[in-house]
Amino acid sequence: MLSTPLFGVLVLSQSKAFNCPNCPIFGSLIAFRLFYALDLGGTNFRVLRVQLGGKDGGIVSQEFAEVSIPQDLMVGTSDELFDYIAAELSKFVAQEGPEFQLPTGRQRELGFTFSFPVMQSSIDSGTLIKWTKGFSIDDAVGQDVVAELTRALERQGLDMRVSALVNDTVGTLAGGRYSNKDVVAAVILGTGTNAAYVECAHAIPKWHGLLPKSGEMVINMEWGNFRSSHLPLTEYDYCLDAESLNPGEQVFEKIISGMYLGEIVRRVLCRIAEEVSLFGDTVPPKLKVPFVLRTPHMSAMHHDTSSDLKVVGDKLRDILEIPNSSLKERKLVVQLCDIVAARGARLAAAGILGILKKLGRETFKDGENQRTVIALDGGLYEHYAEYSKCLESTIAELLGEKVSESIVIEHSNDGSGIGAALLAASHSQYLGIDEP
């Protein structure tokens, strides 16, 4: 395993290396073509259609649809999950207008963003190692997820080839690097979390093959699985981990990502209610239900600026069935949200600093006009303003004013899906064939 220093004393493992072709990162792209992407990485998935055109194969247009995954499919069978996904993808294609119809004999091509740990043996195949983020489908573990999706597409009668398999961070990095050469890393902060960065190939001890012509490779860090005695874990974190579907795994993810922040708040509130009767003599029954308080609820309460904290009161009533909370109780809830969010954001910032240190970009070098861009995607970063604000201010705090001026955190909306479509284009079966 490749071990990468993270913020001095922390060490990340289970990293994966991916070939990074000649700049631009994709090699050749086909102009005037349609490519698709399926982005599966949490409780929702996206299907995208990207139209490329022009001499440089630039993005002409893009459209997407977002679909929620029913809870029972997250713990069902592989066929059930992939059949559901393939059916939604088929609906998306069926709604296309005549301008998106391919020439006779041409097969649609798809980039598959699959944001779970896989052992990837080629650009279009990968064996699932384990599930994370609330998924637990036993018969899929050890299977090639591209083959599983392909069979589901065939059952739907959809003629579509999976040209590239990537995870969301690699897709986001590819999409960001495609349009901006200063992008050196990508971070996902959503339901789960991960990071990837561009590394010099000769600095990768685990790589034993031929060096790529570009001299660079992409490292998928799988940093959600990082754990260390230096992490500030509390009794709430230990209990959450022990009761999760994957005890002892994805520890870093469980304290900084969107799936778990609201649950941490619920657990602390429940303890306070038990010990000091925060919401009356009895603990509200709903407060004892795991994951009833989701991170979007937490975010809404954290951002409440009304004088009486009405939003907080409404959430407590509607979600936890606490009808008559006092202003003092509501203020405590906001304070707790702030503490949990700040811890997560500051730890995420420490992880980003670790990448910058590995790349030698954490210091200011005289005479260099260096610009470093981190492509960041994910619903947690995009929608939880207090979290993202704390993340960015912590990076500035850790780097210092002079260095932080050269570091840019760039929101890469739909970056992983677009990157997957572009990588599908660069690995198309029709490369070198004249367009009709």
PDB file of C-alpha atoms in Angstrom, residues 3-13 221 223 226-232 252 255 346-355 357:
ATOM      1  CA  SER A   3       1.381   5.608   2.471  1.00  0.00           C
ATOM      2  CA  THR A   4       1.126   9.360   2.102  1.00  0.00           C
ATOM      3  CA  PRO A   5       2.081  11.771   4.927  1.00  0.00           C
ATOM      4  CA  LEU A   6      -0.961  13.720   6.033  1.00  0.00           C
ATOM      5  CA  PHE A   7      -0.413  16.879   8.073  1.00  0.00           C
ATOM      6  CA  GLY A   8       2.806  15.722   9.676  1.00  0.00           C
ATOM      7  CA  VAL A   9       1.854  12.897  12.002  1.00  0.00           C
ATOM      8  CA  LEU A  10      -1.108  11.437  10.128  1.00  0.00           C
ATOM      9  CA  VAL A  11      -0.730   8.673   7.561  1.00  0.00           C
ATOM     10  CA  LEU A  12      -3.179   7.672   4.847  1.00  0.00           C
ATOM     11  CA  SER A  13      -3.139   4.241   3.291  1.00  0.00           C
ATOM     12  CA  MET A 221      -6.296   8.297  -1.675  1.00  0.00           C
ATOM     13  CA  TRP A 223      -8.891   8.975   2.678  1.00  0.00           C
ATOM     14  CA  PHE A 226      -8.012   6.898   7.386  1.00  0.00           C
ATOM     15  CA  ARG A 227      -7.800   6.383  11.124  1.00  0.00           C
ATOM     16  CA  SER A 228      -5.234   7.389  13.723  1.00  0.00           C
ATOM     17  CA  SER A 229      -4.872   7.865  17.461  1.00  0.00           C
ATOM     18  CA  HIS A 230      -4.402  11.561  16.661  1.00  0.00           C
ATOM     19  CA  LEU A 231      -7.976  11.962  15.427  1.00  0.00           C
ATOM     20  CA  PRO A 232     -10.170  13.706  18.031  1.00  0.00           C
ATOM     21  CA  PHE A 252     -12.311   9.692   8.935  1.00  0.00           C
ATOM     22  CA  ILE A 255     -16.493  12.385  11.497  1.00  0.00           C
ATOM     23  CA  ARG A 346     -11.241  21.679  10.231  1.00  0.00           C
ATOM     24  CA  LEU A 347     -10.276  18.030   9.878  1.00  0.00           C
ATOM     25  CA  ALA A 348     -11.133  18.157   6.163  1.00  0.00           C
ATOM     26  CA  ALA A 349      -8.922  21.245   5.893  1.00  0.00           C
ATOM     27  CA  ALA A 350      -6.085  19.350   7.619  1.00  0.00           C
ATOM     28  CA  GLY A 351      -6.445  16.614   5.016  1.00  0.00           C
ATOM     29  CA  ILE A 352      -6.173  19.136   2.191  1.00  0.00           C
ATOM     30  CA  LEU A 353      -3.095  20.642   3.826  1.00  0.00           C
ATOM     31  CA  GLY A 354      -1.597  17.145   3.901  1.00  0.00           C
ATOM     32  CA  ILE A 355      -1.945  16.913   0.120  1.00  0.00           C
ATOM     33  CA  LYS A 357       2.546  19.357   1.897  1.00  0.00           C
TER      34      LYS A 357
END
